[in-house]
Amino acid sequence: MNEQELIESGRRRIAWSRAQMPILADIGSRFAGSKPFAGLTIGICLHVEAKTGVWIETLLKGGARIAITGSPGSTQDDTAAALAALPDVRVYSHSGETFDDHIRHCRLVLDAGPDLIADNGGDLHALIYGEDAHGALRKSLRGATEETTTGAFRLYEELQCRDFPTLVINDTQAKRVVENRYGVGSSVVDALMRATNIMLHGKRIVVIGYGYCGAGIAQRLRGMGAHVTVVDREPLSRLEAHLEGFSTDELPNALASAQVVITATGRSGVLDGEMIGLLRSGSIVANAGHFATEIDLAALVEAADAVVRVRDQIERYEMKDGRHVYLMSQGNLVNLTAGDGNPIEIMDLGLALQSLSLARLAQSASGLAKGAQAVPRDIEREVVERALAAWVTGRDTP
Ligand SMILES: NC(=O)c1ccc[n+]([C@@H]2O[C@H](COP(=O)([O-])OP(=O)(O)OC[C@H]3O[C@@H](n4cnc5c(N)ncnc54)[C@H](O)[C@@H]3O)[C@@H](O)[C@H]2O)c1
């Protein structure tokens, strides 16, 4: 595709998503009147795909200038081209980028001098708090949002985020339940089926991590007739899985018979070299967690003597001990790399939380404390009420 064809293709994708996003449409109309972001630049790190495109349009209606990068593996080049063709939008992202490219692009977003940032996974925060070159932003930023569980872990556990307020979208029950459980549950199953074309009925599938995402994935897989075994390091999570009727076991036992293994923990090295050595020959391994580090790729490469791409998004590792295993999307989040990500309506709700959170942060007298914290309850309630109006009654949003 030439540049113009890419732009047209991206516009068609965005238009399809826009038609299913009534909550953002309503917020956009309101922003067009109140202009909460007039004169402000928003620096964004979020998957550069069509739903994000509709959200960018919403922020532009509110008067924002945008600098955006995505995450490795999930960028749609046509969506990126369509967004880059809009006035006041700079896009630093392309498909096939490495993690080093990604960090370089995050630095470019910060070099745009944002007044607000919207982060996903904590990389923008890590650069602001970790690199002197971006230190001035600690004083000048009005505030930030963080989208996901993994970013929240980093903000609360690793980074000392004390200089500006960061609203953690993932700390809302609305996001955890609607997106992580229902959205990720269905989109991971969709991606697995599309990319492999295998039958899930009767398959023995191990889900590692029974949090919001893992529970959703396990439920949807069961709905497709799979035999699901849940592994979690927390006894209470395993007990919950048991009470929900799932099998539960220690990882080594579970791997012995697994035909498909899906990680959803938000932690690194869950499937390490030792566990990779226990994978059944012919098993398919995929990750739904934020970073590609849940499956130890270096250990997998070390244990193999050949890697062959057998299908789009699937590589076959010929192991030195004679087994073979299939890895999906090089360990990147499978629903965004081998599928279209979470369903559009789900992201309508999630990105509405983002929009109203950023508008609150944009007010210089927002009254918010510095540091990472939950989204104000009134914002969550408003978004849930809008979702109820749109989804339950089928009426247009107010
Ligand atoms: N793919 C997507 O579209 C998408 C969307 C939202 C969140 N996420 C990501 O998915 C991951 C999980 O998010 P969540 O909201 O379910 O988190 P969560 O905290 O609710 O659940 C994680 C679960 O993993 C378990 N766990 C942690 N380390 C483990 C280990 N070594 N072995 C076994 N179990 C372990 C924890 O006990 C917990 O029950 C995060 O990285 C999050 O950022 C992905």
Tab-separated table of C-alpha atoms and ligand atoms in Angstrom:
chain	number	residue	atom	x	y	z
A	1	MET	CA	0.000	0.000	0.000
A	2	ASN	CA	1.254	3.502	-0.740
A	3	GLU	CA	0.945	6.233	1.895
A	4	GLN	CA	-2.449	7.480	0.683
A	5	GLU	CA	-3.869	3.937	0.573
A	6	LEU	CA	-2.588	3.333	4.109
A	7	ILE	CA	-4.296	6.519	5.301
A	8	GLU	CA	-7.597	5.521	3.636
A	9	SER	CA	-7.419	2.011	5.102
A	10	GLY	CA	-6.741	3.435	8.583
A	11	ARG	CA	-9.667	5.848	8.234
A	12	ARG	CA	-12.009	2.969	7.359
A	13	ARG	CA	-10.864	1.006	10.407
A	14	ILE	CA	-11.332	4.023	12.682
A	15	ALA	CA	-14.766	4.737	11.199
A	16	TRP	CA	-15.926	1.180	11.983
A	17	SER	CA	-14.799	1.528	15.602
A	18	ARG	CA	-16.295	5.017	15.905
A	19	ALA	CA	-19.714	3.643	14.950
A	20	GLN	CA	-19.601	1.299	17.981
A	21	MET	CA	-18.366	3.849	20.531
A	22	PRO	CA	-21.351	5.927	21.733
A	23	ILE	CA	-19.795	6.787	25.091
A	24	LEU	CA	-16.788	8.491	23.492
A	25	ALA	CA	-19.077	10.170	20.936
A	26	ASP	CA	-21.006	11.792	23.746
A	27	ILE	CA	-17.892	12.823	25.656
A	28	GLY	CA	-16.432	14.217	22.424
A	29	SER	CA	-19.491	16.436	21.888
A	30	ARG	CA	-19.138	17.741	25.412
A	31	PHE	CA	-15.389	18.335	24.983
A	32	ALA	CA	-16.058	20.254	21.756
A	33	GLY	CA	-17.962	22.814	23.838
A	34	SER	CA	-15.837	22.939	26.991
A	35	LYS	CA	-12.339	22.499	25.414
A	36	PRO	CA	-10.719	21.036	28.557
A	37	PHE	CA	-7.379	20.540	26.772
A	38	ALA	CA	-7.123	23.902	24.995
A	39	GLY	CA	-3.422	24.702	24.533
A	40	LEU	CA	-2.293	21.430	26.164
A	41	THR	CA	-0.196	18.596	24.731
A	42	ILE	CA	-1.014	15.039	25.765
A	43	GLY	CA	1.810	12.469	25.488
A	44	ILE	CA	0.416	8.984	25.024
A	45	CYS	CA	1.729	5.429	25.097
A	46	LEU	CA	-1.147	3.141	24.116
A	47	HIS	CA	-1.722	0.545	21.410
A	48	VAL	CA	-1.857	2.399	18.101
A	49	GLU	CA	-4.975	0.759	16.732
A	50	ALA	CA	-8.418	1.846	15.609
A	51	LYS	CA	-10.150	2.200	19.002
A	52	THR	CA	-7.297	4.347	20.240
A	53	GLY	CA	-7.797	6.339	17.036
A	54	VAL	CA	-11.374	7.197	18.047
A	55	TRP	CA	-10.104	8.238	21.459
A	56	ILE	CA	-7.484	10.533	19.870
A	57	GLU	CA	-10.297	12.184	17.881
A	58	THR	CA	-12.164	12.722	21.155
A	59	LEU	CA	-9.167	14.406	22.787
A	60	LEU	CA	-8.618	16.571	19.694
A	61	LYS	CA	-12.224	17.803	19.979
A	62	GLY	CA	-11.274	18.949	23.477
A	63	GLY	CA	-8.495	21.117	22.023
A	64	ALA	CA	-5.506	18.807	22.696
A	65	ARG	CA	-2.297	18.403	20.717
A	66	ILE	CA	-1.177	14.754	20.705
A	67	ALA	CA	2.157	12.901	20.624
A	68	ILE	CA	1.606	9.134	20.673
A	69	THR	CA	3.549	5.898	20.587
A	70	GLY	CA	2.248	2.327	20.877
A	71	SER	CA	3.453	-1.001	22.237
A	72	PRO	CA	5.649	-3.514	20.393
A	73	GLY	CA	3.592	-5.890	18.276
A	74	SER	CA	0.240	-4.107	18.323
A	75	THR	CA	0.684	-1.106	16.016
A	76	GLN	CA	-1.539	-0.997	12.931
A	77	ASP	CA	0.435	0.907	10.283
A	78	ASP	CA	-2.717	2.093	8.518
A	79	THR	CA	-4.225	3.465	11.739
A	80	ALA	CA	-0.876	5.133	12.500
A	81	ALA	CA	-0.878	6.732	9.030
A	82	ALA	CA	-4.473	7.969	9.382
A	83	LEU	CA	-3.704	9.511	12.775
A	84	ALA	CA	-0.452	11.101	11.586
A	85	ALA	CA	-2.451	12.795	8.787
A	86	LEU	CA	-4.569	14.644	11.374
A	87	PRO	CA	-3.576	18.169	12.389
A	88	ASP	CA	-1.955	18.386	15.840
A	89	VAL	CA	-1.071	14.667	16.005
A	90	ARG	CA	2.454	13.238	15.992
A	91	VAL	CA	2.781	9.435	15.810
A	92	TYR	CA	5.983	7.583	16.747
A	93	SER	CA	5.170	3.945	16.119
A	94	HIS	CA	5.316	1.295	13.413
A	95	SER	CA	4.617	-2.404	13.192
A	96	GLY	CA	7.543	-4.720	13.875
A	97	GLU	CA	9.248	-2.378	16.313
A	98	THR	CA	11.605	-3.851	18.893
A	99	PHE	CA	11.521	-3.017	22.594
A	100	ASP	CA	14.504	-0.662	22.043
A	101	ASP	CA	12.571	1.120	19.247
A	102	HIS	CA	9.634	1.387	21.630
A	103	ILE	CA	11.693	3.055	24.363
A	104	ARG	CA	13.215	5.426	21.775
A	105	HIS	CA	9.671	6.338	20.673
A	106	CYS	CA	8.598	6.897	24.288
A	107	ARG	CA	11.496	9.372	24.621
A	108	LEU	CA	10.268	11.210	21.510
A	109	VAL	CA	6.799	11.492	23.056
A	110	LEU	CA	8.345	13.053	26.150
A	111	ASP	CA	10.514	15.359	24.000
A	112	ALA	CA	7.229	16.837	22.685
A	113	GLY	CA	6.903	18.494	26.115
A	114	PRO	CA	3.537	17.089	27.215
A	115	ASP	CA	1.384	18.766	29.870
A	116	LEU	CA	-0.431	15.486	30.538
A	117	ILE	CA	0.562	11.892	29.863
A	118	ALA	CA	-1.439	8.716	29.364
A	119	ASP	CA	0.778	5.696	29.994
A	120	ASN	CA	0.263	1.979	29.480
A	121	GLY	CA	2.662	-0.311	31.299
A	122	GLY	CA	4.633	2.445	33.042
A	123	ASP	CA	7.341	3.082	30.427
A	124	LEU	CA	6.709	6.849	30.203
A	125	HIS	CA	6.706	7.087	34.002
A	126	ALA	CA	9.923	5.037	34.222
A	127	LEU	CA	11.661	7.462	31.837
A	128	ILE	CA	10.346	10.578	33.598
A	129	TYR	CA	11.399	9.328	37.026
A	130	GLY	CA	14.544	7.539	35.829
A	131	GLU	CA	16.243	9.735	33.217
A	132	ASP	CA	17.596	13.227	33.917
A	133	ALA	CA	16.781	14.305	30.349
A	134	HIS	CA	13.078	14.165	31.234
A	135	GLY	CA	13.401	15.364	34.828
A	136	ALA	CA	11.892	18.784	34.064
A	137	LEU	CA	8.581	17.077	33.310
A	138	ARG	CA	8.334	16.021	36.959
A	139	LYS	CA	7.731	19.662	37.789
A	140	SER	CA	5.768	20.774	34.738
A	141	LEU	CA	3.298	17.914	34.194
A	142	ARG	CA	-0.259	18.556	35.370
A	143	GLY	CA	-0.795	14.857	35.767
A	144	ALA	CA	-0.892	11.433	34.184
A	145	THR	CA	-2.936	8.314	33.781
A	146	GLU	CA	-1.781	4.696	33.789
A	147	GLU	CA	-3.894	2.157	31.969
A	148	THR	CA	-2.969	-1.337	33.047
A	149	THR	CA	-2.217	-3.785	35.868
A	150	THR	CA	1.472	-4.103	35.023
A	151	GLY	CA	1.957	-0.319	34.967
A	152	ALA	CA	0.152	-0.061	38.301
A	153	PHE	CA	2.537	-2.666	39.819
A	154	ARG	CA	5.499	-0.585	38.637
A	155	LEU	CA	4.059	2.703	39.888
A	156	TYR	CA	3.205	1.346	43.323
A	157	GLU	CA	6.132	-1.068	43.805
A	158	GLU	CA	9.154	0.209	41.839
A	159	LEU	CA	8.939	3.890	40.986
A	160	GLN	CA	8.730	6.714	43.488
A	161	CYS	CA	5.961	8.653	41.726
A	162	ARG	CA	5.510	11.665	43.974
A	163	ASP	CA	5.737	14.758	41.781
A	164	PHE	CA	2.365	14.857	40.013
A	165	PRO	CA	-0.920	12.955	40.312
A	166	THR	CA	-1.220	9.716	38.322
A	167	LEU	CA	-4.728	8.281	38.055
A	168	VAL	CA	-4.578	4.510	37.701
A	169	ILE	CA	-7.367	3.466	35.351
A	170	ASN	CA	-6.837	-0.186	36.300
A	171	ASP	CA	-7.732	0.615	39.921
A	172	THR	CA	-11.375	1.040	38.944
A	173	GLN	CA	-13.574	-2.009	39.338
A	174	ALA	CA	-15.173	-0.914	36.066
A	175	LYS	CA	-11.944	-1.459	34.132
A	176	ARG	CA	-10.956	-4.640	35.953
A	177	VAL	CA	-14.287	-6.347	35.541
A	178	VAL	CA	-15.396	-5.074	32.151
A	179	GLU	CA	-12.096	-4.959	30.301
A	180	ASN	CA	-9.765	-7.400	32.039
A	181	ARG	CA	-12.353	-10.090	32.709
A	182	TYR	CA	-14.840	-9.884	29.855
A	183	GLY	CA	-12.779	-8.059	27.231
A	184	VAL	CA	-9.514	-9.965	27.577
A	185	GLY	CA	-11.405	-13.219	28.096
A	186	SER	CA	-13.157	-13.007	24.768
A	187	SER	CA	-10.374	-11.384	22.757
A	188	VAL	CA	-7.741	-13.929	23.812
A	189	VAL	CA	-10.003	-16.812	22.810
A	190	ASP	CA	-10.782	-15.054	19.520
A	191	ALA	CA	-7.076	-14.488	18.767
A	192	LEU	CA	-6.172	-18.070	19.629
A	193	MET	CA	-8.846	-19.450	17.325
A	194	ARG	CA	-8.151	-17.067	14.446
A	195	ALA	CA	-4.392	-17.466	14.471
A	196	THR	CA	-4.303	-21.253	14.929
A	197	ASN	CA	-7.584	-22.378	13.352
A	198	ILE	CA	-7.651	-25.208	15.952
A	199	MET	CA	-10.699	-26.609	17.734
A	200	LEU	CA	-10.932	-25.654	21.412
A	201	HIS	CA	-13.604	-28.194	22.336
A	202	GLY	CA	-12.002	-30.918	24.414
A	203	LYS	CA	-8.543	-29.254	24.411
A	204	ARG	CA	-6.543	-29.401	27.637
A	205	ILE	CA	-5.588	-25.793	28.309
A	206	VAL	CA	-3.596	-24.387	31.219
A	207	VAL	CA	-4.185	-20.772	32.262
A	208	ILE	CA	-1.391	-19.391	34.458
A	209	GLY	CA	-2.615	-16.508	36.621
A	210	TYR	CA	-6.233	-16.436	37.819
A	211	GLY	CA	-6.652	-12.688	38.312
A	212	TYR	CA	-9.155	-10.573	36.387
A	213	CYS	CA	-7.684	-11.452	32.984
A	214	GLY	CA	-6.935	-15.110	33.731
A	215	ALA	CA	-10.402	-15.717	35.199
A	216	GLY	CA	-11.998	-14.201	32.092
A	217	ILE	CA	-9.835	-16.290	29.769
A	218	ALA	CA	-10.579	-19.476	31.732
A	219	GLN	CA	-14.340	-18.801	31.640
A	220	ARG	CA	-14.448	-18.112	27.919
A	221	LEU	CA	-12.296	-21.170	27.131
A	222	ARG	CA	-14.633	-23.324	29.195
A	223	GLY	CA	-17.509	-21.855	27.239
A	224	MET	CA	-15.807	-23.170	24.096
A	225	GLY	CA	-15.672	-26.669	25.573
A	226	ALA	CA	-12.011	-26.700	26.625
A	227	HIS	CA	-10.808	-28.571	29.738
A	228	VAL	CA	-9.193	-25.748	31.683
A	229	THR	CA	-6.642	-26.149	34.467
A	230	VAL	CA	-5.794	-23.051	36.468
A	231	VAL	CA	-2.381	-22.381	38.029
A	232	ASP	CA	-1.818	-19.462	40.392
A	233	ARG	CA	0.838	-18.778	42.996
A	234	GLU	CA	-1.807	-17.539	45.455
A	235	PRO	CA	-3.735	-20.280	47.287
A	236	LEU	CA	-6.878	-18.125	47.438
A	237	SER	CA	-6.899	-17.691	43.659
A	238	ARG	CA	-6.576	-21.440	43.213
A	239	LEU	CA	-9.366	-22.007	45.724
A	240	GLU	CA	-11.571	-19.579	43.824
A	241	ALA	CA	-10.809	-21.397	40.565
A	242	HIS	CA	-11.659	-24.716	42.232
A	243	LEU	CA	-14.969	-23.331	43.524
A	244	GLU	CA	-15.742	-22.098	40.027
A	245	GLY	CA	-15.372	-25.688	38.867
A	246	PHE	CA	-11.942	-25.480	37.223
A	247	SER	CA	-9.184	-28.016	37.749
A	248	THR	CA	-6.226	-26.524	39.554
A	249	ASP	CA	-2.720	-27.862	40.014
A	250	GLU	CA	0.948	-26.978	40.449
A	251	LEU	CA	2.545	-25.800	37.235
A	252	PRO	CA	4.831	-28.812	36.573
A	253	ASN	CA	1.907	-31.252	36.885
A	254	ALA	CA	-0.381	-29.086	34.796
A	255	LEU	CA	2.159	-28.726	31.975
A	256	ALA	CA	2.586	-32.468	31.612
A	257	SER	CA	-0.686	-32.847	29.729
A	258	ALA	CA	-1.351	-29.301	28.470
A	259	GLN	CA	-1.976	-28.834	24.762
A	260	VAL	CA	-2.228	-25.037	25.079
A	261	VAL	CA	-0.637	-22.835	27.774
A	262	ILE	CA	-1.629	-19.191	28.320
A	263	THR	CA	0.115	-16.830	30.746
A	264	ALA	CA	-1.791	-13.913	32.318
A	265	THR	CA	0.104	-12.951	35.473
A	266	GLY	CA	1.731	-9.574	34.803
A	267	ARG	CA	5.012	-11.022	36.125
A	268	SER	CA	8.235	-11.995	34.333
A	269	GLY	CA	9.705	-15.461	33.834
A	270	VAL	CA	6.551	-17.348	34.815
A	271	LEU	CA	7.351	-19.918	32.171
A	272	ASP	CA	11.104	-20.094	32.830
A	273	GLY	CA	13.751	-22.450	31.416
A	274	GLU	CA	12.851	-25.234	33.845
A	275	MET	CA	9.118	-25.045	33.019
A	276	ILE	CA	9.851	-24.798	29.284
A	277	GLY	CA	11.658	-28.120	29.717
A	278	LEU	CA	8.359	-29.637	30.928
A	279	LEU	CA	6.185	-28.496	28.016
A	280	ARG	CA	4.542	-31.339	26.179
A	281	SER	CA	5.750	-31.775	22.603
A	282	GLY	CA	3.405	-30.005	20.186
A	283	SER	CA	1.985	-27.621	22.788
A	284	ILE	CA	1.041	-24.058	21.877
A	285	VAL	CA	2.196	-21.290	24.211
A	286	ALA	CA	0.759	-17.767	24.303
A	287	ASN	CA	0.873	-14.745	26.600
A	288	ALA	CA	-1.948	-12.358	27.507
A	289	GLY	CA	-0.006	-10.301	30.068
A	290	HIS	CA	1.288	-6.837	29.290
A	291	PHE	CA	4.982	-7.539	28.704
A	292	ALA	CA	6.491	-10.243	26.518
A	293	THR	CA	8.610	-11.359	29.473
A	294	GLU	CA	6.129	-13.813	31.048
A	295	ILE	CA	7.564	-16.524	28.798
A	296	ASP	CA	11.378	-16.593	29.033
A	297	LEU	CA	12.164	-16.203	25.337
A	298	ALA	CA	15.940	-16.398	25.862
A	299	ALA	CA	15.524	-19.748	27.634
A	300	LEU	CA	13.279	-21.009	24.837
A	301	VAL	CA	15.819	-19.980	22.198
A	302	GLU	CA	18.597	-21.603	24.249
A	303	ALA	CA	16.698	-24.900	24.471
A	304	ALA	CA	15.992	-24.998	20.731
A	305	ASP	CA	18.257	-25.646	17.801
A	306	ALA	CA	15.911	-24.288	15.124
A	307	VAL	CA	12.994	-21.859	14.917
A	308	VAL	CA	10.645	-21.924	11.955
A	309	ARG	CA	7.765	-19.546	11.249
A	310	VAL	CA	4.919	-21.929	10.423
A	311	ARG	CA	2.038	-19.470	10.225
A	312	ASP	CA	1.448	-15.790	10.715
A	313	GLN	CA	2.037	-15.196	14.470
A	314	ILE	CA	3.227	-18.770	15.148
A	315	GLU	CA	6.807	-20.044	15.406
A	316	ARG	CA	7.795	-23.659	15.850
A	317	TYR	CA	10.770	-24.254	18.159
A	318	GLU	CA	12.624	-27.489	17.410
A	319	MET	CA	13.980	-28.370	20.829
A	320	LYS	CA	17.401	-29.952	21.286
A	321	ASP	CA	15.767	-32.856	23.170
A	322	GLY	CA	13.550	-33.774	20.200
A	323	ARG	CA	10.326	-32.026	21.331
A	324	HIS	CA	8.796	-29.120	19.460
A	325	VAL	CA	6.662	-26.298	20.851
A	326	TYR	CA	4.779	-23.451	19.171
A	327	LEU	CA	5.081	-19.888	20.433
A	328	MET	CA	2.479	-17.307	19.474
A	329	SER	CA	3.395	-13.708	18.652
A	330	GLN	CA	6.879	-14.078	20.140
A	331	GLY	CA	5.317	-13.870	23.575
A	332	ASN	CA	3.648	-10.463	22.999
A	333	LEU	CA	0.045	-10.017	24.156
A	334	VAL	CA	-1.747	-12.455	21.946
A	335	ASN	CA	-5.117	-10.690	21.750
A	336	LEU	CA	-3.564	-7.525	20.319
A	337	THR	CA	-1.004	-9.181	18.048
A	338	ALA	CA	-2.951	-12.120	16.663
A	339	GLY	CA	-6.383	-10.480	16.949
A	340	ASP	CA	-7.954	-7.027	17.060
A	341	GLY	CA	-7.570	-6.498	20.813
A	342	ASN	CA	-10.479	-6.082	23.184
A	343	PRO	CA	-13.970	-5.661	21.723
A	344	ILE	CA	-14.745	-2.104	20.650
A	345	GLU	CA	-17.549	-1.471	23.177
A	346	ILE	CA	-15.272	-2.553	26.018
A	347	MET	CA	-12.643	-0.015	24.996
A	348	ASP	CA	-15.381	2.613	24.654
A	349	LEU	CA	-15.817	2.265	28.415
A	350	GLY	CA	-12.077	2.072	29.181
A	351	LEU	CA	-11.174	5.068	27.035
A	352	ALA	CA	-14.082	7.054	28.490
A	353	LEU	CA	-12.443	6.547	31.904
A	354	GLN	CA	-9.198	7.802	30.359
A	355	SER	CA	-10.891	10.846	28.774
A	356	LEU	CA	-12.652	12.038	31.916
A	357	SER	CA	-9.565	11.357	34.040
A	358	LEU	CA	-7.376	13.464	31.750
A	359	ALA	CA	-9.980	16.256	31.724
A	360	ARG	CA	-9.964	16.258	35.546
A	361	LEU	CA	-6.146	16.373	35.605
A	362	ALA	CA	-6.157	19.216	33.080
A	363	GLN	CA	-7.958	21.488	35.546
A	364	SER	CA	-5.187	23.307	37.363
A	365	ALA	CA	-7.294	23.289	40.536
A	366	SER	CA	-8.165	19.591	40.321
A	367	GLY	CA	-7.499	19.152	44.058
A	368	LEU	CA	-5.832	15.798	43.405
A	369	ALA	CA	-2.950	14.698	45.634
A	370	LYS	CA	0.434	13.907	44.068
A	371	GLY	CA	1.382	10.307	43.412
A	372	ALA	CA	-0.355	7.225	42.028
A	373	GLN	CA	-3.980	6.878	43.081
A	374	ALA	CA	-7.344	5.530	42.000
A	375	VAL	CA	-9.584	7.387	39.551
A	376	PRO	CA	-12.094	9.596	41.452
A	377	ARG	CA	-15.278	7.640	42.155
A	378	ASP	CA	-17.575	10.150	40.461
A	379	ILE	CA	-15.757	9.601	37.156
A	380	GLU	CA	-16.073	5.819	37.414
A	381	ARG	CA	-19.761	6.088	38.296
A	382	GLU	CA	-20.495	8.407	35.392
A	383	VAL	CA	-18.805	6.101	32.892
A	384	VAL	CA	-20.583	3.003	34.223
A	385	GLU	CA	-23.935	4.799	34.022
A	386	ARG	CA	-23.206	5.776	30.434
A	387	ALA	CA	-22.295	2.160	29.616
A	388	LEU	CA	-25.530	0.951	31.212
A	389	ALA	CA	-27.526	3.436	29.158
A	390	ALA	CA	-25.795	2.383	25.954
A	391	TRP	CA	-25.632	-1.387	26.462
A	392	VAL	CA	-28.584	-2.369	28.626
A	393	THR	CA	-31.354	-0.164	27.375
A	394	GLY	CA	-29.870	0.186	23.908
A	395	ARG	CA	-30.689	3.880	24.092
A	396	ASP	CA	-28.200	6.441	22.864
A	397	THR	CA	-26.061	7.785	25.662
A	398	PRO	CA	-27.491	10.890	27.366
B	1	LIG	N1	-4.082	-8.495	26.931
B	1	LIG	C1	-4.756	-7.421	27.316
B	1	LIG	O1	-5.496	-6.803	26.536
B	1	LIG	C2	-4.668	-6.989	28.738
B	1	LIG	C3	-5.671	-6.148	29.287
B	1	LIG	C4	-5.608	-5.827	30.637
B	1	LIG	C5	-4.539	-6.279	31.414
B	1	LIG	N2	-3.538	-7.022	30.827
B	1	LIG	C6	-2.368	-7.503	31.555
B	1	LIG	O2	-2.616	-8.834	31.998
B	1	LIG	C7	-1.822	-9.122	33.155
B	1	LIG	C8	-2.716	-9.653	34.276
B	1	LIG	O3	-3.613	-8.621	34.673
B	1	LIG	P1	-4.746	-8.895	35.775
B	1	LIG	O4	-5.538	-7.637	35.834
B	1	LIG	O5	-5.398	-10.198	35.538
B	1	LIG	O6	-3.827	-9.007	37.103
B	1	LIG	P2	-4.237	-9.609	38.514
B	1	LIG	O7	-3.290	-9.018	39.483
B	1	LIG	O8	-5.711	-9.492	38.731
B	1	LIG	O9	-3.923	-11.180	38.346
B	1	LIG	C9	-2.652	-11.742	38.208
B	1	LIG	C10	-2.702	-13.137	38.829
B	1	LIG	O10	-1.467	-13.794	38.499
B	1	LIG	C11	-1.018	-14.496	39.663
B	1	LIG	N3	0.430	-14.666	39.554
B	1	LIG	C12	1.387	-13.725	39.638
B	1	LIG	N4	2.604	-14.286	39.455
B	1	LIG	C13	2.390	-15.605	39.241
B	1	LIG	C14	3.249	-16.694	38.990
B	1	LIG	N5	4.570	-16.539	38.929
B	1	LIG	N6	2.691	-17.916	38.814
B	1	LIG	C15	1.347	-18.093	38.885
B	1	LIG	N7	0.480	-17.078	39.129
B	1	LIG	C16	1.005	-15.849	39.303
B	1	LIG	C17	-1.441	-13.596	40.828
B	1	LIG	O11	-1.512	-14.320	42.036
B	1	LIG	C18	-2.811	-13.116	40.349
B	1	LIG	O12	-3.855	-13.972	40.777
B	1	LIG	C19	-1.119	-7.806	33.468
B	1	LIG	O13	0.156	-7.801	32.846
B	1	LIG	C20	-1.993	-6.775	32.809
B	1	LIG	O14	-1.295	-5.565	32.560
B	1	LIG	C21	-3.609	-7.404	29.530
